[in-house]
PDB file of C-alpha atoms in Angstrom:
ATOM      1  CA  MET A   1      15.276  -5.525  10.570  1.00 40.00           C
ATOM      2  CA  GLY A   2      13.247  -2.333  11.692  1.00 47.00           C
ATOM      3  CA  ALA A   3      16.543  -1.153  14.147  1.00 50.00           C
ATOM      4  CA  THR A   4      17.555   2.310  13.643  1.00 57.00           C
ATOM      5  CA  THR A   5      20.884   3.561  15.075  1.00 67.00           C
ATOM      6  CA  GLY A   6      19.991   7.240  14.947  1.00 75.00           C
ATOM      7  CA  PRO A   7      21.292   9.900  12.846  1.00 86.00           C
ATOM      8  CA  LEU A   8      24.705  10.240  10.985  1.00 86.00           C
ATOM      9  CA  ASN A   9      27.579  11.595  12.001  1.00 88.00           C
ATOM     10  CA  GLU A  10      29.114  13.901   9.344  1.00 89.00           C
ATOM     11  CA  ASP A  11      31.929  12.329   8.604  1.00 92.00           C
ATOM     12  CA  LEU A  12      30.120   8.792   7.337  1.00 90.00           C
ATOM     13  CA  LEU A  13      27.727  11.017   5.184  1.00 90.00           C
ATOM     14  CA  ASP A  14      30.571  12.852   3.750  1.00 91.00           C
ATOM     15  CA  GLN A  15      32.040   9.013   2.885  1.00 92.00           C
ATOM     16  CA  LEU A  16      28.208   8.038   1.001  1.00 90.00           C
ATOM     17  CA  LYS A  17      28.331  10.572  -1.204  1.00 90.00           C
ATOM     18  CA  LYS A  18      31.626   9.110  -1.987  1.00 91.00           C
ATOM     19  CA  ILE A  19      29.633   6.011  -3.915  1.00 90.00           C
ATOM     20  CA  ASP A  20      27.897   5.254  -5.823  1.00 86.00           C
ATOM     21  CA  THR A  21      23.531   4.708  -6.077  1.00 83.00           C
ATOM     22  CA  PRO A  22      23.644   0.987  -7.322  1.00 85.00           C
ATOM     23  CA  THR A  23      25.715   0.277  -5.232  1.00 90.00           C
ATOM     24  CA  ILE A  24      24.146   1.122  -2.209  1.00 86.00           C
ATOM     25  CA  ALA A  25      21.546  -0.274  -3.505  1.00 85.00           C
ATOM     26  CA  ASN A  26      23.476  -3.999  -3.597  1.00 88.00           C
ATOM     27  CA  ALA A  27      24.451  -3.792   0.020  1.00 89.00           C
ATOM     28  CA  LEU A  28      20.921  -2.699   1.529  1.00 86.00           C
ATOM     29  CA  GLU A  29      20.074  -5.593  -0.695  1.00 89.00           C
ATOM     30  CA  LEU A  30      22.498  -8.141   0.734  1.00 92.00           C
ATOM     31  CA  MET A  31      21.023  -6.915   4.693  1.00 91.00           C
ATOM     32  CA  GLU A  32      17.369  -8.076   3.556  1.00 89.00           C
ATOM     33  CA  ILE A  33      15.405  -5.500   4.957  1.00 86.00           C
ATOM     34  CA  ARG A  34      13.067  -5.366   1.517  1.00 84.00           C
ATOM     35  CA  PRO A  35      12.678  -7.859  -1.563  1.00 87.00           C
ATOM     36  CA  ARG A  36      14.998  -6.931  -4.327  1.00 82.00           C
ATOM     37  CA  THR A  37      11.737  -5.736  -6.163  1.00 84.00           C
ATOM     38  CA  GLU A  38      11.054  -3.325  -4.580  1.00 81.00           C
ATOM     39  CA  GLY A  39      12.908   0.155  -3.134  1.00 75.00           C
ATOM     40  CA  PHE A  40      13.780   0.987  -7.050  1.00 73.00           C
ATOM     41  CA  MET A  41      12.471   4.281  -9.296  1.00 73.00           C
ATOM     42  CA  ARG A  42      10.729   3.240 -12.449  1.00 75.00           C
ATOM     43  CA  PRO A  43      12.504   4.755 -15.911  1.00 74.00           C
ATOM     44  CA  GLU A  44      10.872   7.648 -16.457  1.00 74.00           C
ATOM     45  CA  ILE A  45      11.483   8.882 -13.508  1.00 73.00           C
ATOM     46  CA  ARG A  46      15.042  11.372 -13.913  1.00 74.00           C
ATOM     47  CA  SER A  47      16.952  14.480 -13.321  1.00 76.00           C
ATOM     48  CA  ILE A  48      15.741  17.539 -14.813  1.00 76.00           C
ATOM     49  CA  SER A  49      18.673  19.642 -13.708  1.00 75.00           C
ATOM     50  CA  ALA A  50      21.264  20.098 -14.555  1.00 72.00           C
ATOM     51  CA  VAL A  51      22.960  18.308 -10.987  1.00 71.00           C
ATOM     52  CA  THR A  52      26.629  18.134 -10.734  1.00 74.00           C
ATOM     53  CA  GLU A  53      27.373  16.583  -7.356  1.00 80.00           C
ATOM     54  CA  THR A  54      25.804  13.903  -5.295  1.00 82.00           C
ATOM     55  CA  HIS A  55      23.259  14.906  -2.860  1.00 86.00           C
ATOM     56  CA  ILE A  56      22.533  12.784   0.412  1.00 90.00           C
ATOM     57  CA  GLY A  57      19.931  13.292   2.242  1.00 91.00           C
ATOM     58  CA  TYR A  58      17.518  11.695   5.014  1.00 93.00           C
ATOM     59  CA  ALA A  59      14.080  11.363   3.457  1.00 92.00           C
ATOM     60  CA  VAL A  60      10.934  13.157   3.883  1.00 91.00           C
ATOM     61  CA  THR A  61       8.331  11.672   2.557  1.00 91.00           C
ATOM     62  CA  GLY A  62       5.158  12.704   1.455  1.00 89.00           C
ATOM     63  CA  VAL A  63       2.701  12.379  -0.821  1.00 88.00           C
ATOM     64  CA  ILE A  64       0.282  14.395  -3.208  1.00 88.00           C
ATOM     65  CA  SER A  65      -2.190  14.892  -5.300  1.00 88.00           C
ATOM     66  CA  ALA A  66      -3.909  17.833  -7.451  1.00 87.00           C
ATOM     67  CA  ARG A  67      -7.107  15.613  -7.736  1.00 87.00           C
ATOM     68  CA  HIS A  68      -8.595  15.228  -5.012  1.00 82.00           C
ATOM     69  CA  LYS A  69      -8.211  16.138  -0.948  1.00 79.00           C
ATOM     70  CA  SER A  70      -7.570  13.766   1.753  1.00 76.00           C
ATOM     71  CA  PRO A  71      -8.850  13.884   4.616  1.00 75.00           C
ATOM     72  CA  ASN A  72      -5.722  13.048   6.199  1.00 76.00           C
ATOM     73  CA  ALA A  73      -4.075  15.786   4.319  1.00 76.00           C
ATOM     74  CA  LEU A  74      -2.256  17.725   6.321  1.00 75.00           C
ATOM     75  CA  GLU A  75      -2.030  21.655   7.181  1.00 81.00           C
ATOM     76  CA  ARG A  76       1.317  23.891   5.711  1.00 82.00           C
ATOM     77  CA  ARG A  77       2.372  24.314   9.482  1.00 86.00           C
ATOM     78  CA  ASP A  78       1.634  20.755  10.775  1.00 87.00           C
ATOM     79  CA  TYR A  79       4.093  19.193   7.020  1.00 86.00           C
ATOM     80  CA  TYR A  80       6.903  21.842   8.029  1.00 90.00           C
ATOM     81  CA  GLU A  81       7.035  20.755  11.461  1.00 92.00           C
ATOM     82  CA  ALA A  82       6.893  16.730   9.887  1.00 90.00           C
ATOM     83  CA  ILE A  83       9.405  17.874   8.203  1.00 93.00           C
ATOM     84  CA  GLU A  84      11.593  19.771  11.182  1.00 95.00           C
ATOM     85  CA  ALA A  85      11.764  16.486  12.191  1.00 94.00           C
ATOM     86  CA  ILE A  86      13.816  14.649  10.130  1.00 93.00           C
ATOM     87  CA  PRO A  87      17.974  14.476  10.758  1.00 93.00           C
ATOM     88  CA  THR A  88      19.029  16.950   8.303  1.00 93.00           C
ATOM     89  CA  PRO A  89      20.145  16.430   5.907  1.00 93.00           C
ATOM     90  CA  ARG A  90      17.539  16.109   4.667  1.00 95.00           C
ATOM     91  CA  MET A  91      16.017  15.186   0.258  1.00 93.00           C
ATOM     92  CA  VAL A  92      12.160  15.652   0.283  1.00 93.00           C
ATOM     93  CA  VAL A  93      10.747  12.854  -1.666  1.00 92.00           C
ATOM     94  CA  LEU A  94       7.290  13.416  -2.559  1.00 91.00           C
ATOM     95  CA  HIS A  95       5.062  11.023  -5.044  1.00 90.00           C
ATOM     96  CA  ASP A  96       2.397  12.056  -6.709  1.00 91.00           C
ATOM     97  CA  LEU A  97      -1.165   9.962  -6.617  1.00 90.00           C
ATOM     98  CA  ASP A  98      -2.683  11.206  -9.953  1.00 89.00           C
ATOM     99  CA  TYR A  99       0.663   9.706 -11.955  1.00 84.00           C
ATOM    100  CA  PRO A 100       1.048   8.594 -14.509  1.00 84.00           C
ATOM    101  CA  ALA A 101      -1.857  12.104 -15.036  1.00 86.00           C
ATOM    102  CA  THR A 102      -1.010  14.427 -13.556  1.00 87.00           C
ATOM    103  CA  ILE A 103      -2.332  17.503 -13.512  1.00 87.00           C
ATOM    104  CA  GLY A 104      -0.474  19.750 -11.452  1.00 85.00           C
ATOM    105  CA  SER A 105       2.239  21.238 -10.538  1.00 86.00           C
ATOM    106  CA  TYR A 106       3.476  20.791  -6.942  1.00 85.00           C
ATOM    107  CA  TRP A 107       6.632  21.298  -6.623  1.00 88.00           C
ATOM    108  CA  GLY A 108       8.244  24.705  -7.893  1.00 90.00           C
ATOM    109  CA  GLU A 109      10.274  27.886  -6.416  1.00 91.00           C
ATOM    110  CA  ILE A 110       7.963  28.667  -3.291  1.00 91.00           C
ATOM    111  CA  GLN A 111       8.573  24.697  -2.069  1.00 92.00           C
ATOM    112  CA  GLY A 112      11.818  24.654  -3.078  1.00 92.00           C
ATOM    113  CA  ASN A 113      12.723  27.919  -1.305  1.00 93.00           C
ATOM    114  CA  ILE A 114      10.793  26.599   1.712  1.00 94.00           C
ATOM    115  CA  ALA A 115      12.545  23.695   1.422  1.00 94.00           C
ATOM    116  CA  LEU A 116      16.276  24.976   1.627  1.00 94.00           C
ATOM    117  CA  GLY A 117      15.155  26.912   4.224  1.00 94.00           C
ATOM    118  CA  LEU A 118      14.328  24.234   6.354  1.00 95.00           C
ATOM    119  CA  GLY A 119      17.715  22.596   5.503  1.00 94.00           C
ATOM    120  CA  CYS A 120      16.875  19.921   2.276  1.00 95.00           C
ATOM    121  CA  VAL A 121      18.782  19.469  -0.141  1.00 92.00           C
ATOM    122  CA  GLY A 122      17.217  18.638  -2.714  1.00 90.00           C
ATOM    123  CA  ALA A 123      13.975  16.366  -4.268  1.00 91.00           C
ATOM    124  CA  VAL A 124      12.755  13.422  -5.865  1.00 89.00           C
ATOM    125  CA  THR A 125       9.019  13.421  -7.362  1.00 89.00           C
ATOM    126  CA  ASP A 126       6.841  11.572 -10.013  1.00 89.00           C
ATOM    127  CA  GLY A 127       5.103  14.293 -10.152  1.00 89.00           C
ATOM    128  CA  GLY A 128       4.612  17.906 -11.801  1.00 88.00           C
ATOM    129  CA  VAL A 129       7.451  19.991 -11.441  1.00 88.00           C
ATOM    130  CA  ARG A 130       8.099  23.909 -12.840  1.00 89.00           C
ATOM    131  CA  ASP A 131      10.468  27.356 -11.518  1.00 90.00           C
ATOM    132  CA  LEU A 132      13.656  25.299 -13.535  1.00 87.00           C
ATOM    133  CA  LYS A 133      15.466  28.308 -14.232  1.00 89.00           C
ATOM    134  CA  GLU A 134      14.912  29.812 -10.755  1.00 89.00           C
ATOM    135  CA  ALA A 135      15.548  26.432  -8.733  1.00 85.00           C
ATOM    136  CA  GLU A 136      18.592  26.195 -10.776  1.00 84.00           C
ATOM    137  CA  GLU A 137      19.688  29.849  -9.291  1.00 88.00           C
ATOM    138  CA  MET A 138      19.319  28.533  -5.607  1.00 85.00           C
ATOM    139  CA  GLY A 139      21.010  25.573  -6.228  1.00 81.00           C
ATOM    140  CA  PHE A 140      18.573  23.288  -5.718  1.00 79.00           C
ATOM    141  CA  PRO A 141      18.327  20.142  -7.197  1.00 72.00           C
TER     142      PRO A 141
END
């Protein structure tokens, strides 16, 4: 497919928040954008914070690794600019290349505060996460 309509208006985003993820996934499958065997998370990925409301955002995707530095790694300023290039609201989605042998924790209080400041509403990762108490206090799921 490949075509995009641009950012959704706030009304539509609010309407999408009322629909559960499986229903949206089922609708996307009907559009045949990708194979039905793609686009879902492994069962071991679960919420580790007390999420009490639905969050919706444009995915800001990336990969992380504590084991190996990529020659293509972005400098912090470039990383932040890449986040800002995505429409709001934003949801950080990070894949840990070290998974399942994760040896570090990229996501914590500092990255959460930075993400909040950059208009992000949450984060999803298969990597290590720390500072859960602080994340809850700042309201970042």
